[in-house]
């Protein structure tokens, strides 16, 4: 299941539209997207919430595993394990390195699709560590993605529900009364799965 989650997490890496023919893949307005994610022979459904103004992403993980919040302005994140009432701080330094790699990727514009009731443009991309295809709306919401990356295997995700709505700021705050734990030794640095995870 960790690798299935990993297949989703590159969606948390915002890329600015630095040139005319490149996608904007950080949502420009608040949105909640539920995805069907598949990778490494596993499948799951999960929801990502974006707070556009604050550049915050919350991913609700499947099977009661809790949730993860990534703060792209502060370059930090944390994982909440609700059943254990524990929080684990997660460095984003390595993820930022792969974000830079993605920013330097070569993009090729494809056709138009409609997924979960929303129009999107197909973009194929290739970088030093990642290759794949994504269908992205004009306001930066990824609706479908598939690809592979060094060290992360291959994965696919597709939106099944998209809701534009303003989110309560409390959804992105650290919960009170939870014990903080350290990241276990030997665990990959950066948010799990963000090290070059396929889009």
JSON list of C-alpha atoms in Angstrom, two decimals:
[
{"chain": "A", "resi": 1, "resn": "UNK", "atom": "CA", "xyz": [0.00, 0.00, 0.00]},
{"chain": "A", "resi": 2, "resn": "UNK", "atom": "CA", "xyz": [2.92, 2.41, 0.60]},
{"chain": "A", "resi": 3, "resn": "UNK", "atom": "CA", "xyz": [3.90, 2.16, -3.05]},
{"chain": "A", "resi": 4, "resn": "UNK", "atom": "CA", "xyz": [0.31, 2.79, -4.09]},
{"chain": "A", "resi": 5, "resn": "UNK", "atom": "CA", "xyz": [0.34, 5.95, -1.99]},
{"chain": "A", "resi": 6, "resn": "UNK", "atom": "CA", "xyz": [3.69, 6.82, -3.55]},
{"chain": "A", "resi": 7, "resn": "UNK", "atom": "CA", "xyz": [2.09, 6.70, -6.98]},
{"chain": "A", "resi": 8, "resn": "UNK", "atom": "CA", "xyz": [-0.08, 9.67, -5.96]},
{"chain": "A", "resi": 9, "resn": "UNK", "atom": "CA", "xyz": [2.32, 11.96, -4.20]},
{"chain": "A", "resi": 10, "resn": "UNK", "atom": "CA", "xyz": [4.06, 13.68, -7.06]},
{"chain": "A", "resi": 11, "resn": "UNK", "atom": "CA", "xyz": [0.76, 15.54, -7.38]},
{"chain": "A", "resi": 12, "resn": "UNK", "atom": "CA", "xyz": [1.96, 17.41, -4.30]},
{"chain": "A", "resi": 13, "resn": "UNK", "atom": "CA", "xyz": [4.87, 18.94, -6.22]},
{"chain": "A", "resi": 14, "resn": "UNK", "atom": "CA", "xyz": [3.78, 22.29, -7.66]},
{"chain": "A", "resi": 15, "resn": "UNK", "atom": "CA", "xyz": [5.32, 23.42, -10.94]},
{"chain": "A", "resi": 16, "resn": "UNK", "atom": "CA", "xyz": [4.92, 27.00, -12.09]},
{"chain": "A", "resi": 17, "resn": "UNK", "atom": "CA", "xyz": [4.06, 27.75, -15.69]},
{"chain": "A", "resi": 18, "resn": "UNK", "atom": "CA", "xyz": [7.54, 29.03, -16.49]},
{"chain": "A", "resi": 19, "resn": "UNK", "atom": "CA", "xyz": [7.12, 29.01, -20.26]},
{"chain": "A", "resi": 20, "resn": "UNK", "atom": "CA", "xyz": [4.24, 29.41, -22.65]},
{"chain": "A", "resi": 21, "resn": "UNK", "atom": "CA", "xyz": [3.83, 25.74, -23.50]},
{"chain": "A", "resi": 22, "resn": "UNK", "atom": "CA", "xyz": [4.02, 24.24, -20.02]},
{"chain": "A", "resi": 23, "resn": "UNK", "atom": "CA", "xyz": [1.19, 23.23, -17.68]},
{"chain": "A", "resi": 24, "resn": "UNK", "atom": "CA", "xyz": [0.25, 24.96, -14.45]},
{"chain": "A", "resi": 25, "resn": "UNK", "atom": "CA", "xyz": [-0.06, 22.11, -11.95]},
{"chain": "A", "resi": 26, "resn": "UNK", "atom": "CA", "xyz": [-0.48, 23.91, -8.68]},
{"chain": "A", "resi": 27, "resn": "UNK", "atom": "CA", "xyz": [-4.24, 24.53, -8.32]},
{"chain": "A", "resi": 28, "resn": "UNK", "atom": "CA", "xyz": [-5.15, 28.21, -8.49]},
{"chain": "A", "resi": 29, "resn": "UNK", "atom": "CA", "xyz": [-8.30, 27.78, -6.38]},
{"chain": "A", "resi": 30, "resn": "UNK", "atom": "CA", "xyz": [-9.33, 25.53, -3.51]},
{"chain": "A", "resi": 31, "resn": "UNK", "atom": "CA", "xyz": [-10.33, 22.06, -4.66]},
{"chain": "A", "resi": 32, "resn": "UNK", "atom": "CA", "xyz": [-10.85, 18.52, -3.38]},
{"chain": "A", "resi": 33, "resn": "UNK", "atom": "CA", "xyz": [-10.05, 15.69, -5.78]},
{"chain": "A", "resi": 34, "resn": "UNK", "atom": "CA", "xyz": [-10.74, 12.01, -5.13]},
{"chain": "A", "resi": 35, "resn": "UNK", "atom": "CA", "xyz": [-8.45, 9.71, -7.12]},
{"chain": "A", "resi": 36, "resn": "UNK", "atom": "CA", "xyz": [-8.36, 6.04, -7.94]},
{"chain": "A", "resi": 37, "resn": "UNK", "atom": "CA", "xyz": [-4.66, 5.17, -7.61]},
{"chain": "A", "resi": 38, "resn": "UNK", "atom": "CA", "xyz": [-2.94, 2.02, -8.86]},
{"chain": "A", "resi": 39, "resn": "UNK", "atom": "CA", "xyz": [0.66, 0.88, -8.65]},
{"chain": "A", "resi": 40, "resn": "UNK", "atom": "CA", "xyz": [2.78, -2.17, -7.84]},
{"chain": "A", "resi": 41, "resn": "UNK", "atom": "CA", "xyz": [-0.23, -4.46, -8.24]},
{"chain": "A", "resi": 42, "resn": "UNK", "atom": "CA", "xyz": [-2.31, -2.53, -5.68]},
{"chain": "A", "resi": 43, "resn": "UNK", "atom": "CA", "xyz": [-5.21, -0.09, -5.96]},
{"chain": "A", "resi": 44, "resn": "UNK", "atom": "CA", "xyz": [-6.74, 2.41, -3.57]},
{"chain": "A", "resi": 45, "resn": "UNK", "atom": "CA", "xyz": [-8.91, 5.52, -3.47]},
{"chain": "A", "resi": 46, "resn": "UNK", "atom": "CA", "xyz": [-7.70, 8.71, -1.79]},
{"chain": "A", "resi": 47, "resn": "UNK", "atom": "CA", "xyz": [-8.60, 12.38, -1.64]},
{"chain": "A", "resi": 48, "resn": "UNK", "atom": "CA", "xyz": [-6.32, 15.41, -1.95]},
{"chain": "A", "resi": 49, "resn": "UNK", "atom": "CA", "xyz": [-7.37, 18.83, -0.69]},
{"chain": "A", "resi": 50, "resn": "UNK", "atom": "CA", "xyz": [-5.61, 21.98, -1.94]},
{"chain": "A", "resi": 51, "resn": "UNK", "atom": "CA", "xyz": [-5.59, 25.36, -0.23]},
{"chain": "A", "resi": 52, "resn": "UNK", "atom": "CA", "xyz": [-4.50, 27.49, -3.16]},
{"chain": "A", "resi": 53, "resn": "UNK", "atom": "CA", "xyz": [-3.74, 30.78, -1.41]},
{"chain": "A", "resi": 54, "resn": "UNK", "atom": "CA", "xyz": [-1.62, 29.15, 1.30]},
{"chain": "A", "resi": 55, "resn": "UNK", "atom": "CA", "xyz": [-0.05, 26.54, -1.01]},
{"chain": "A", "resi": 56, "resn": "UNK", "atom": "CA", "xyz": [-1.07, 23.71, 1.27]},
{"chain": "A", "resi": 57, "resn": "UNK", "atom": "CA", "xyz": [-1.97, 20.18, 0.29]},
{"chain": "A", "resi": 58, "resn": "UNK", "atom": "CA", "xyz": [-3.66, 17.57, 2.49]},
{"chain": "A", "resi": 59, "resn": "UNK", "atom": "CA", "xyz": [-3.83, 13.96, 1.38]},
{"chain": "A", "resi": 60, "resn": "UNK", "atom": "CA", "xyz": [-6.32, 11.73, 3.17]},
{"chain": "A", "resi": 61, "resn": "UNK", "atom": "CA", "xyz": [-4.77, 8.27, 3.02]},
{"chain": "A", "resi": 62, "resn": "UNK", "atom": "CA", "xyz": [-6.86, 5.11, 2.54]},
{"chain": "A", "resi": 63, "resn": "UNK", "atom": "CA", "xyz": [-7.87, 2.44, 5.04]},
{"chain": "A", "resi": 64, "resn": "UNK", "atom": "CA", "xyz": [-7.84, 4.72, 8.08]},
{"chain": "A", "resi": 65, "resn": "UNK", "atom": "CA", "xyz": [-4.09, 5.33, 7.78]},
{"chain": "A", "resi": 66, "resn": "UNK", "atom": "CA", "xyz": [-4.48, 9.02, 8.62]},
{"chain": "A", "resi": 67, "resn": "UNK", "atom": "CA", "xyz": [-3.45, 11.98, 6.51]},
{"chain": "A", "resi": 68, "resn": "UNK", "atom": "CA", "xyz": [-0.48, 13.99, 5.34]},
{"chain": "A", "resi": 69, "resn": "UNK", "atom": "CA", "xyz": [-0.06, 17.78, 4.98]},
{"chain": "A", "resi": 70, "resn": "UNK", "atom": "CA", "xyz": [2.56, 19.45, 2.77]},
{"chain": "A", "resi": 71, "resn": "UNK", "atom": "CA", "xyz": [3.30, 23.16, 3.23]},
{"chain": "A", "resi": 72, "resn": "UNK", "atom": "CA", "xyz": [5.02, 24.31, 0.03]},
{"chain": "A", "resi": 73, "resn": "UNK", "atom": "CA", "xyz": [5.67, 27.86, 1.22]},
{"chain": "A", "resi": 74, "resn": "UNK", "atom": "CA", "xyz": [7.50, 26.71, 4.36]},
{"chain": "A", "resi": 75, "resn": "UNK", "atom": "CA", "xyz": [8.95, 23.58, 2.68]},
{"chain": "A", "resi": 76, "resn": "UNK", "atom": "CA", "xyz": [7.85, 21.24, 5.44]},
{"chain": "A", "resi": 77, "resn": "UNK", "atom": "CA", "xyz": [5.28, 18.57, 6.02]},
{"chain": "A", "resi": 78, "resn": "UNK", "atom": "CA", "xyz": [3.86, 16.21, 8.59]},
{"chain": "A", "resi": 79, "resn": "UNK", "atom": "CA", "xyz": [2.02, 12.90, 8.71]},
{"chain": "A", "resi": 80, "resn": "UNK", "atom": "CA", "xyz": [-0.81, 12.28, 11.17]},
{"chain": "A", "resi": 81, "resn": "UNK", "atom": "CA", "xyz": [-1.57, 8.74, 12.37]},
{"chain": "A", "resi": 82, "resn": "UNK", "atom": "CA", "xyz": [-5.00, 9.23, 13.92]},
{"chain": "A", "resi": 83, "resn": "UNK", "atom": "CA", "xyz": [-5.47, 5.78, 15.44]},
{"chain": "A", "resi": 84, "resn": "UNK", "atom": "CA", "xyz": [-2.11, 6.07, 17.22]},
{"chain": "A", "resi": 85, "resn": "UNK", "atom": "CA", "xyz": [-2.64, 9.79, 17.96]},
{"chain": "A", "resi": 86, "resn": "UNK", "atom": "CA", "xyz": [0.86, 10.52, 16.70]},
{"chain": "A", "resi": 87, "resn": "UNK", "atom": "CA", "xyz": [2.46, 13.06, 14.34]},
{"chain": "A", "resi": 88, "resn": "UNK", "atom": "CA", "xyz": [5.65, 12.56, 12.37]},
{"chain": "A", "resi": 89, "resn": "UNK", "atom": "CA", "xyz": [7.47, 15.54, 10.87]},
{"chain": "A", "resi": 90, "resn": "UNK", "atom": "CA", "xyz": [8.57, 14.85, 7.31]},
{"chain": "A", "resi": 91, "resn": "UNK", "atom": "CA", "xyz": [11.41, 16.76, 5.58]},
{"chain": "A", "resi": 92, "resn": "UNK", "atom": "CA", "xyz": [10.71, 17.98, 2.07]},
{"chain": "A", "resi": 93, "resn": "UNK", "atom": "CA", "xyz": [14.29, 18.68, 0.93]},
{"chain": "A", "resi": 94, "resn": "UNK", "atom": "CA", "xyz": [14.58, 15.64, -1.31]},
{"chain": "A", "resi": 95, "resn": "UNK", "atom": "CA", "xyz": [11.12, 16.19, -2.73]},
{"chain": "A", "resi": 96, "resn": "UNK", "atom": "CA", "xyz": [12.18, 19.74, -3.63]},
{"chain": "A", "resi": 97, "resn": "UNK", "atom": "CA", "xyz": [15.10, 18.30, -5.60]},
{"chain": "A", "resi": 98, "resn": "UNK", "atom": "CA", "xyz": [12.76, 16.20, -7.70]},
{"chain": "A", "resi": 99, "resn": "UNK", "atom": "CA", "xyz": [10.47, 19.19, -8.10]},
{"chain": "A", "resi": 100, "resn": "UNK", "atom": "CA", "xyz": [13.37, 21.11, -9.66]},
{"chain": "A", "resi": 101, "resn": "UNK", "atom": "CA", "xyz": [14.02, 18.15, -11.94]},
{"chain": "A", "resi": 102, "resn": "UNK", "atom": "CA", "xyz": [10.35, 18.17, -12.98]},
{"chain": "A", "resi": 103, "resn": "UNK", "atom": "CA", "xyz": [10.48, 21.93, -13.61]},
{"chain": "A", "resi": 104, "resn": "UNK", "atom": "CA", "xyz": [13.30, 21.29, -16.10]},
{"chain": "A", "resi": 105, "resn": "UNK", "atom": "CA", "xyz": [11.39, 18.51, -17.85]},
{"chain": "A", "resi": 106, "resn": "UNK", "atom": "CA", "xyz": [10.54, 18.65, -21.53]},
{"chain": "A", "resi": 107, "resn": "UNK", "atom": "CA", "xyz": [6.77, 18.91, -22.06]},
{"chain": "A", "resi": 108, "resn": "UNK", "atom": "CA", "xyz": [4.75, 18.05, -25.16]},
{"chain": "A", "resi": 109, "resn": "UNK", "atom": "CA", "xyz": [1.14, 19.19, -25.44]},
{"chain": "A", "resi": 110, "resn": "UNK", "atom": "CA", "xyz": [-1.39, 16.56, -26.52]},
{"chain": "A", "resi": 111, "resn": "UNK", "atom": "CA", "xyz": [-5.15, 16.58, -27.03]},
{"chain": "A", "resi": 112, "resn": "UNK", "atom": "CA", "xyz": [-8.13, 17.40, -24.82]},
{"chain": "A", "resi": 113, "resn": "UNK", "atom": "CA", "xyz": [-10.04, 15.03, -22.53]},
{"chain": "A", "resi": 114, "resn": "UNK", "atom": "CA", "xyz": [-12.93, 15.24, -20.09]},
{"chain": "A", "resi": 115, "resn": "UNK", "atom": "CA", "xyz": [-12.42, 13.41, -16.79]},
{"chain": "A", "resi": 116, "resn": "UNK", "atom": "CA", "xyz": [-14.77, 13.50, -13.79]},
{"chain": "A", "resi": 117, "resn": "UNK", "atom": "CA", "xyz": [-16.79, 16.16, -15.60]},
{"chain": "A", "resi": 118, "resn": "UNK", "atom": "CA", "xyz": [-13.81, 18.51, -16.08]},
{"chain": "A", "resi": 119, "resn": "UNK", "atom": "CA", "xyz": [-11.91, 19.44, -19.25]},
{"chain": "A", "resi": 120, "resn": "UNK", "atom": "CA", "xyz": [-8.16, 18.92, -19.25]},
{"chain": "A", "resi": 121, "resn": "UNK", "atom": "CA", "xyz": [-5.16, 19.04, -21.58]},
{"chain": "A", "resi": 122, "resn": "UNK", "atom": "CA", "xyz": [-2.88, 16.03, -22.02]},
{"chain": "A", "resi": 123, "resn": "UNK", "atom": "CA", "xyz": [0.81, 16.73, -21.39]},
{"chain": "A", "resi": 124, "resn": "UNK", "atom": "CA", "xyz": [3.62, 14.25, -21.96]},
{"chain": "A", "resi": 125, "resn": "UNK", "atom": "CA", "xyz": [6.81, 14.94, -20.04]},
{"chain": "A", "resi": 126, "resn": "UNK", "atom": "CA", "xyz": [10.35, 13.64, -19.76]},
{"chain": "A", "resi": 127, "resn": "UNK", "atom": "CA", "xyz": [13.09, 14.64, -17.34]},
{"chain": "A", "resi": 128, "resn": "UNK", "atom": "CA", "xyz": [16.31, 13.15, -16.06]},
{"chain": "A", "resi": 129, "resn": "UNK", "atom": "CA", "xyz": [14.44, 10.92, -13.59]},
{"chain": "A", "resi": 130, "resn": "UNK", "atom": "CA", "xyz": [10.78, 10.93, -14.63]},
{"chain": "A", "resi": 131, "resn": "UNK", "atom": "CA", "xyz": [8.71, 10.17, -17.68]},
{"chain": "A", "resi": 132, "resn": "UNK", "atom": "CA", "xyz": [4.97, 9.98, -18.16]},
{"chain": "A", "resi": 133, "resn": "UNK", "atom": "CA", "xyz": [1.73, 11.68, -19.12]},
{"chain": "A", "resi": 134, "resn": "UNK", "atom": "CA", "xyz": [-0.76, 13.85, -17.24]},
{"chain": "A", "resi": 135, "resn": "UNK", "atom": "CA", "xyz": [-4.08, 15.49, -18.05]},
{"chain": "A", "resi": 136, "resn": "UNK", "atom": "CA", "xyz": [-4.27, 18.87, -16.31]},
{"chain": "A", "resi": 137, "resn": "UNK", "atom": "CA", "xyz": [-7.01, 21.50, -16.18]},
{"chain": "A", "resi": 138, "resn": "UNK", "atom": "CA", "xyz": [-6.36, 25.12, -17.10]},
{"chain": "A", "resi": 139, "resn": "UNK", "atom": "CA", "xyz": [-6.48, 26.03, -13.40]},
{"chain": "A", "resi": 140, "resn": "UNK", "atom": "CA", "xyz": [-3.84, 23.50, -12.41]},
{"chain": "A", "resi": 141, "resn": "UNK", "atom": "CA", "xyz": [-5.76, 20.41, -11.27]},
{"chain": "A", "resi": 142, "resn": "UNK", "atom": "CA", "xyz": [-4.34, 17.08, -12.37]},
{"chain": "A", "resi": 143, "resn": "UNK", "atom": "CA", "xyz": [-7.16, 14.71, -13.36]},
{"chain": "A", "resi": 144, "resn": "UNK", "atom": "CA", "xyz": [-5.19, 11.78, -14.73]},
{"chain": "A", "resi": 145, "resn": "UNK", "atom": "CA", "xyz": [-1.54, 10.80, -14.59]},
{"chain": "A", "resi": 146, "resn": "UNK", "atom": "CA", "xyz": [0.65, 7.82, -15.36]},
{"chain": "A", "resi": 147, "resn": "UNK", "atom": "CA", "xyz": [4.36, 7.32, -15.56]},
{"chain": "A", "resi": 148, "resn": "UNK", "atom": "CA", "xyz": [7.50, 5.95, -14.01]},
{"chain": "A", "resi": 149, "resn": "UNK", "atom": "CA", "xyz": [10.46, 7.31, -12.08]},
{"chain": "A", "resi": 150, "resn": "UNK", "atom": "CA", "xyz": [13.83, 6.06, -10.96]},
{"chain": "A", "resi": 151, "resn": "UNK", "atom": "CA", "xyz": [13.54, 4.23, -7.66]},
{"chain": "A", "resi": 152, "resn": "UNK", "atom": "CA", "xyz": [9.75, 4.45, -7.51]},
{"chain": "A", "resi": 153, "resn": "UNK", "atom": "CA", "xyz": [8.43, 2.13, -10.20]},
{"chain": "A", "resi": 154, "resn": "UNK", "atom": "CA", "xyz": [5.32, 2.92, -12.21]},
{"chain": "A", "resi": 155, "resn": "UNK", "atom": "CA", "xyz": [1.90, 4.14, -11.20]},
{"chain": "A", "resi": 156, "resn": "UNK", "atom": "CA", "xyz": [-1.38, 5.59, -12.42]},
{"chain": "A", "resi": 157, "resn": "UNK", "atom": "CA", "xyz": [-4.05, 7.79, -10.91]},
{"chain": "A", "resi": 158, "resn": "UNK", "atom": "CA", "xyz": [-7.33, 9.18, -12.22]},
{"chain": "A", "resi": 159, "resn": "UNK", "atom": "CA", "xyz": [-9.84, 11.55, -10.68]},
{"chain": "A", "resi": 160, "resn": "UNK", "atom": "CA", "xyz": [-13.30, 10.18, -9.98]},
{"chain": "A", "resi": 161, "resn": "UNK", "atom": "CA", "xyz": [-14.69, 13.28, -8.23]},
{"chain": "A", "resi": 162, "resn": "UNK", "atom": "CA", "xyz": [-13.72, 16.97, -8.30]},
{"chain": "A", "resi": 163, "resn": "UNK", "atom": "CA", "xyz": [-15.28, 19.55, -5.96]},
{"chain": "A", "resi": 164, "resn": "UNK", "atom": "CA", "xyz": [-14.29, 23.23, -5.94]},
{"chain": "A", "resi": 165, "resn": "UNK", "atom": "CA", "xyz": [-14.92, 24.54, -2.44]},
{"chain": "A", "resi": 166, "resn": "UNK", "atom": "CA", "xyz": [-13.20, 26.72, 0.13]},
{"chain": "A", "resi": 167, "resn": "UNK", "atom": "CA", "xyz": [-11.54, 24.59, 2.80]},
{"chain": "A", "resi": 168, "resn": "UNK", "atom": "CA", "xyz": [-11.53, 25.16, 6.55]},
{"chain": "A", "resi": 169, "resn": "UNK", "atom": "CA", "xyz": [-7.99, 26.23, 7.53]},
{"chain": "A", "resi": 170, "resn": "UNK", "atom": "CA", "xyz": [-8.13, 23.78, 10.44]},
{"chain": "A", "resi": 171, "resn": "UNK", "atom": "CA", "xyz": [-7.88, 20.86, 8.03]},
{"chain": "A", "resi": 172, "resn": "UNK", "atom": "CA", "xyz": [-4.25, 21.80, 7.37]},
{"chain": "A", "resi": 173, "resn": "UNK", "atom": "CA", "xyz": [-3.17, 22.50, 10.96]},
{"chain": "A", "resi": 174, "resn": "UNK", "atom": "CA", "xyz": [-1.35, 20.14, 13.29]},
{"chain": "A", "resi": 175, "resn": "UNK", "atom": "CA", "xyz": [-3.87, 18.45, 15.62]},
{"chain": "A", "resi": 176, "resn": "UNK", "atom": "CA", "xyz": [-3.52, 19.23, 19.32]},
{"chain": "A", "resi": 177, "resn": "UNK", "atom": "CA", "xyz": [-2.82, 16.58, 21.94]},
{"chain": "A", "resi": 178, "resn": "UNK", "atom": "CA", "xyz": [-0.92, 14.22, 19.63]},
{"chain": "A", "resi": 179, "resn": "UNK", "atom": "CA", "xyz": [2.51, 12.82, 20.44]},
{"chain": "A", "resi": 180, "resn": "UNK", "atom": "CA", "xyz": [5.32, 13.77, 18.07]},
{"chain": "A", "resi": 181, "resn": "UNK", "atom": "CA", "xyz": [7.54, 10.95, 16.85]},
{"chain": "A", "resi": 182, "resn": "UNK", "atom": "CA", "xyz": [10.82, 11.00, 14.95]},
{"chain": "A", "resi": 183, "resn": "UNK", "atom": "CA", "xyz": [11.15, 9.61, 11.44]},
{"chain": "A", "resi": 184, "resn": "UNK", "atom": "CA", "xyz": [12.50, 6.03, 11.78]},
{"chain": "A", "resi": 185, "resn": "UNK", "atom": "CA", "xyz": [16.11, 5.49, 10.78]},
{"chain": "A", "resi": 186, "resn": "UNK", "atom": "CA", "xyz": [16.47, 4.08, 7.29]},
{"chain": "A", "resi": 187, "resn": "UNK", "atom": "CA", "xyz": [13.21, 5.63, 6.11]},
{"chain": "A", "resi": 188, "resn": "UNK", "atom": "CA", "xyz": [13.69, 7.57, 2.85]},
{"chain": "A", "resi": 189, "resn": "UNK", "atom": "CA", "xyz": [14.09, 11.30, 3.39]},
{"chain": "A", "resi": 190, "resn": "UNK", "atom": "CA", "xyz": [11.39, 13.55, 2.06]},
{"chain": "A", "resi": 191, "resn": "UNK", "atom": "CA", "xyz": [7.69, 12.89, 2.11]},
{"chain": "A", "resi": 192, "resn": "UNK", "atom": "CA", "xyz": [7.23, 9.15, 1.48]},
{"chain": "A", "resi": 193, "resn": "UNK", "atom": "CA", "xyz": [6.84, 8.49, -2.20]},
{"chain": "A", "resi": 194, "resn": "UNK", "atom": "CA", "xyz": [7.68, 12.02, -3.29]},
{"chain": "A", "resi": 195, "resn": "UNK", "atom": "CA", "xyz": [11.17, 11.08, -4.41]},
{"chain": "A", "resi": 196, "resn": "UNK", "atom": "CA", "xyz": [10.42, 11.02, -8.11]},
{"chain": "A", "resi": 197, "resn": "UNK", "atom": "CA", "xyz": [7.08, 9.26, -7.85]},
{"chain": "A", "resi": 198, "resn": "UNK", "atom": "CA", "xyz": [5.37, 8.85, -11.22]},
{"chain": "A", "resi": 199, "resn": "UNK", "atom": "CA", "xyz": [2.58, 11.21, -12.03]}
]
